[in-house]
Amino acid sequence: MAINFSNEQQLAIDSRGQNIIVSAGAGSGKTAVLTERIRKLLRSGIKANELLVLTFTNAAAAEMKERIVKAMSKDELLNNRTSEVDSAYITTFDSFSLSVVKKYHDRLNLTKNIGVIDGSILNVQKRKIINTYIIKPTAK
């Protein structure tokens, strides 16, 4: 079953020679548009590991990979290349950012052992800092 894309969606699918950002509301077809764009790029000879596809959540990244593999498996020119998706850089913005910071930690004057802090630990630390430096206890 072929999808009928809007003019704007088709433009995002067919644009070449530039990076694109697809930004739209939930259920508007962003994943379908990106999947079709990637399928066409792969058909043109680009390898999956030459692409950078960023999403906001791990679930969205996993869904994107799944949809790309499904689209490739239905395409006679791509169905023998589905394993490429395993090494493709389809991830979240924060995961990609962390990988860049880790790679260039020395240029940023940061330790090599940088990581992402858990939100609950961050909240405890923020509260300690606020209590220590902003809400100073009154002298008795």
PDB file of C-alpha atoms in Angstrom:
ATOM      1  CA  MET A   1       0.000   0.000   0.000  1.00  0.00           C
ATOM      2  CA  ALA A   2       1.552   3.280  -1.139  1.00  0.00           C
ATOM      3  CA  ILE A   3       1.368   6.323   1.088  1.00  0.00           C
ATOM      4  CA  ASN A   4       0.123   9.562  -0.420  1.00  0.00           C
ATOM      5  CA  PHE A   5       2.454  12.226   0.937  1.00  0.00           C
ATOM      6  CA  SER A   6       1.559  15.922   1.025  1.00  0.00           C
ATOM      7  CA  ASN A   7       3.601  18.372  -1.071  1.00  0.00           C
ATOM      8  CA  GLU A   8       5.588  19.407   2.014  1.00  0.00           C
ATOM      9  CA  GLN A   9       6.236  15.801   2.984  1.00  0.00           C
ATOM     10  CA  GLN A  10       7.340  14.924  -0.558  1.00  0.00           C
ATOM     11  CA  LEU A  11       9.706  17.905  -0.524  1.00  0.00           C
ATOM     12  CA  ALA A  12      11.300  16.592   2.676  1.00  0.00           C
ATOM     13  CA  ILE A  13      11.610  13.138   1.101  1.00  0.00           C
ATOM     14  CA  ASP A  14      13.124  14.348  -2.173  1.00  0.00           C
ATOM     15  CA  SER A  15      15.404  17.204  -1.019  1.00  0.00           C
ATOM     16  CA  ARG A  16      19.094  16.413  -1.567  1.00  0.00           C
ATOM     17  CA  GLY A  17      22.377  18.147  -0.894  1.00  0.00           C
ATOM     18  CA  GLN A  18      21.298  19.497   2.487  1.00  0.00           C
ATOM     19  CA  ASN A  19      20.407  18.345   5.954  1.00  0.00           C
ATOM     20  CA  ILE A  20      16.764  18.559   6.895  1.00  0.00           C
ATOM     21  CA  ILE A  21      14.744  18.789  10.068  1.00  0.00           C
ATOM     22  CA  VAL A  22      11.282  17.296  10.078  1.00  0.00           C
ATOM     23  CA  SER A  23       9.275  18.939  12.821  1.00  0.00           C
ATOM     24  CA  ALA A  24       5.555  18.308  13.176  1.00  0.00           C
ATOM     25  CA  GLY A  25       2.957  17.189  15.672  1.00  0.00           C
ATOM     26  CA  ALA A  26       2.286  13.660  16.833  1.00  0.00           C
ATOM     27  CA  GLY A  27       0.688  11.425  14.246  1.00  0.00           C
ATOM     28  CA  SER A  28       1.506  13.726  11.324  1.00  0.00           C
ATOM     29  CA  GLY A  29       3.716  11.238   9.483  1.00  0.00           C
ATOM     30  CA  LYS A  30       7.243  12.333  10.489  1.00  0.00           C
ATOM     31  CA  THR A  31       8.507   8.781  10.856  1.00  0.00           C
ATOM     32  CA  ALA A  32       6.951   7.710   7.547  1.00  0.00           C
ATOM     33  CA  VAL A  33       8.536  10.700   5.783  1.00  0.00           C
ATOM     34  CA  LEU A  34      11.970  10.052   7.283  1.00  0.00           C
ATOM     35  CA  THR A  35      11.732   6.331   6.531  1.00  0.00           C
ATOM     36  CA  GLU A  36      10.914   7.034   2.889  1.00  0.00           C
ATOM     37  CA  ARG A  37      13.691   9.629   2.644  1.00  0.00           C
ATOM     38  CA  ILE A  38      16.179   7.137   4.068  1.00  0.00           C
ATOM     39  CA  ARG A  39      14.943   4.375   1.750  1.00  0.00           C
ATOM     40  CA  LYS A  40      15.515   6.636  -1.258  1.00  0.00           C
ATOM     41  CA  LEU A  41      18.965   7.642  -0.011  1.00  0.00           C
ATOM     42  CA  LEU A  42      19.895   3.994   0.432  1.00  0.00           C
ATOM     43  CA  ARG A  43      18.640   3.212  -3.076  1.00  0.00           C
ATOM     44  CA  SER A  44      20.937   5.941  -4.421  1.00  0.00           C
ATOM     45  CA  GLY A  45      23.942   4.045  -3.064  1.00  0.00           C
ATOM     46  CA  ILE A  46      24.400   5.658   0.320  1.00  0.00           C
ATOM     47  CA  LYS A  47      25.131   3.179   3.094  1.00  0.00           C
ATOM     48  CA  ALA A  48      23.072   3.232   6.294  1.00  0.00           C
ATOM     49  CA  ASN A  49      26.163   3.855   8.439  1.00  0.00           C
ATOM     50  CA  GLU A  50      26.766   7.103   6.522  1.00  0.00           C
ATOM     51  CA  LEU A  51      23.555   8.618   7.888  1.00  0.00           C
ATOM     52  CA  LEU A  52      22.878  10.415  11.150  1.00  0.00           C
ATOM     53  CA  VAL A  53      19.254  10.159  12.241  1.00  0.00           C
ATOM     54  CA  LEU A  54      18.348  11.814  15.544  1.00  0.00           C
ATOM     55  CA  THR A  55      15.147  11.417  17.533  1.00  0.00           C
ATOM     56  CA  PHE A  56      13.982  12.552  20.945  1.00  0.00           C
ATOM     57  CA  THR A  57      13.396   9.174  22.590  1.00  0.00           C
ATOM     58  CA  ASN A  58      14.960   5.721  22.586  1.00  0.00           C
ATOM     59  CA  ALA A  59      11.560   4.308  21.637  1.00  0.00           C
ATOM     60  CA  ALA A  60      11.404   6.586  18.578  1.00  0.00           C
ATOM     61  CA  ALA A  61      14.933   5.580  17.535  1.00  0.00           C
ATOM     62  CA  ALA A  62      14.051   1.888  17.869  1.00  0.00           C
ATOM     63  CA  GLU A  63      10.846   2.417  15.883  1.00  0.00           C
ATOM     64  CA  MET A  64      12.782   4.278  13.188  1.00  0.00           C
ATOM     65  CA  LYS A  65      15.259   1.402  12.827  1.00  0.00           C
ATOM     66  CA  GLU A  66      12.404  -1.101  12.707  1.00  0.00           C
ATOM     67  CA  ARG A  67      10.568   0.842  10.010  1.00  0.00           C
ATOM     68  CA  ILE A  68      13.709   1.272   7.917  1.00  0.00           C
ATOM     69  CA  VAL A  69      14.430  -2.460   8.023  1.00  0.00           C
ATOM     70  CA  LYS A  70      10.803  -3.184   7.088  1.00  0.00           C
ATOM     71  CA  ALA A  71      10.930  -0.729   4.159  1.00  0.00           C
ATOM     72  CA  MET A  72      14.261  -2.172   3.001  1.00  0.00           C
ATOM     73  CA  SER A  73      13.012  -5.752   3.186  1.00  0.00           C
ATOM     74  CA  LYS A  74      10.117  -4.851   0.844  1.00  0.00           C
ATOM     75  CA  ASP A  75      12.467  -3.201  -1.668  1.00  0.00           C
ATOM     76  CA  GLU A  76      14.134  -5.600  -4.120  1.00  0.00           C
ATOM     77  CA  LEU A  77      17.222  -3.364  -4.376  1.00  0.00           C
ATOM     78  CA  LEU A  78      17.659  -3.119  -0.599  1.00  0.00           C
ATOM     79  CA  ASN A  79      16.341  -6.350   0.898  1.00  0.00           C
ATOM     80  CA  ASN A  80      19.837  -7.883   1.028  1.00  0.00           C
ATOM     81  CA  ARG A  81      21.250  -4.833   2.863  1.00  0.00           C
ATOM     82  CA  THR A  82      19.014  -4.769   5.970  1.00  0.00           C
ATOM     83  CA  SER A  83      21.951  -5.713   8.215  1.00  0.00           C
ATOM     84  CA  GLU A  84      23.446  -2.261   7.489  1.00  0.00           C
ATOM     85  CA  VAL A  85      20.860  -0.738   9.816  1.00  0.00           C
ATOM     86  CA  ASP A  86      22.528  -2.465  12.795  1.00  0.00           C
ATOM     87  CA  SER A  87      25.549  -0.176  12.400  1.00  0.00           C
ATOM     88  CA  ALA A  88      23.563   2.929  11.426  1.00  0.00           C
ATOM     89  CA  TYR A  89      23.702   5.933  13.725  1.00  0.00           C
ATOM     90  CA  ILE A  90      20.017   6.205  14.555  1.00  0.00           C
ATOM     91  CA  THR A  91      19.864   7.488  18.107  1.00  0.00           C
ATOM     92  CA  THR A  92      18.628  10.233  20.410  1.00  0.00           C
ATOM     93  CA  PHE A  93      19.885  13.816  20.466  1.00  0.00           C
ATOM     94  CA  ASP A  94      21.238  13.381  23.994  1.00  0.00           C
ATOM     95  CA  SER A  95      23.013  10.106  23.208  1.00  0.00           C
ATOM     96  CA  PHE A  96      24.638  11.634  20.135  1.00  0.00           C
ATOM     97  CA  SER A  97      25.639  14.743  22.099  1.00  0.00           C
ATOM     98  CA  LEU A  98      27.185  12.628  24.838  1.00  0.00           C
ATOM     99  CA  SER A  99      29.180  10.653  22.262  1.00  0.00           C
ATOM    100  CA  VAL A 100      30.541  13.915  20.789  1.00  0.00           C
ATOM    101  CA  VAL A 101      31.487  15.228  24.248  1.00  0.00           C
ATOM    102  CA  LYS A 102      33.205  11.923  25.088  1.00  0.00           C
ATOM    103  CA  LYS A 103      35.078  11.923  21.783  1.00  0.00           C
ATOM    104  CA  TYR A 104      36.331  15.494  22.203  1.00  0.00           C
ATOM    105  CA  HIS A 105      36.549  15.587  26.017  1.00  0.00           C
ATOM    106  CA  ASP A 106      40.163  16.741  25.913  1.00  0.00           C
ATOM    107  CA  ARG A 107      39.317  19.773  23.778  1.00  0.00           C
ATOM    108  CA  LEU A 108      36.520  20.635  26.198  1.00  0.00           C
ATOM    109  CA  ASN A 109      38.789  20.241  29.250  1.00  0.00           C
ATOM    110  CA  LEU A 110      36.565  17.460  30.584  1.00  0.00           C
ATOM    111  CA  THR A 111      37.337  14.069  32.010  1.00  0.00           C
ATOM    112  CA  LYS A 112      37.089  11.085  29.710  1.00  0.00           C
ATOM    113  CA  ASN A 113      34.713   9.399  32.176  1.00  0.00           C
ATOM    114  CA  ILE A 114      31.817  11.774  31.612  1.00  0.00           C
ATOM    115  CA  GLY A 115      28.290  10.376  31.756  1.00  0.00           C
ATOM    116  CA  VAL A 116      24.655  11.305  32.106  1.00  0.00           C
ATOM    117  CA  ILE A 117      23.397  11.799  35.627  1.00  0.00           C
ATOM    118  CA  ASP A 118      20.098  10.286  36.707  1.00  0.00           C
ATOM    119  CA  GLY A 119      17.360  12.892  37.144  1.00  0.00           C
ATOM    120  CA  SER A 120      16.637  11.977  40.775  1.00  0.00           C
ATOM    121  CA  ILE A 121      20.317  12.291  41.717  1.00  0.00           C
ATOM    122  CA  LEU A 122      20.456  15.621  39.929  1.00  0.00           C
ATOM    123  CA  ASN A 123      17.452  16.882  41.914  1.00  0.00           C
ATOM    124  CA  VAL A 124      19.073  15.857  45.220  1.00  0.00           C
ATOM    125  CA  GLN A 125      22.298  17.638  44.262  1.00  0.00           C
ATOM    126  CA  LYS A 126      20.415  20.782  43.169  1.00  0.00           C
ATOM    127  CA  ARG A 127      18.537  20.832  46.491  1.00  0.00           C
ATOM    128  CA  LYS A 128      21.847  20.529  48.416  1.00  0.00           C
ATOM    129  CA  ILE A 129      23.355  23.420  46.461  1.00  0.00           C
ATOM    130  CA  ILE A 130      20.265  25.584  46.952  1.00  0.00           C
ATOM    131  CA  ASN A 131      20.176  24.830  50.676  1.00  0.00           C
ATOM    132  CA  THR A 132      23.908  25.461  51.084  1.00  0.00           C
ATOM    133  CA  TYR A 133      24.391  28.588  49.003  1.00  0.00           C
ATOM    134  CA  ILE A 134      21.022  30.216  48.505  1.00  0.00           C
ATOM    135  CA  ILE A 135      18.907  29.358  51.518  1.00  0.00           C
ATOM    136  CA  LYS A 136      21.560  29.937  54.104  1.00  0.00           C
ATOM    137  CA  PRO A 137      20.682  28.913  57.632  1.00  0.00           C
ATOM    138  CA  THR A 138      20.350  31.839  59.979  1.00  0.00           C
ATOM    139  CA  ALA A 139      23.030  32.236  62.622  1.00  0.00           C
ATOM    140  CA  LYS A 140      21.908  31.491  66.188  1.00  0.00           C
TER     141      LYS A 140
END
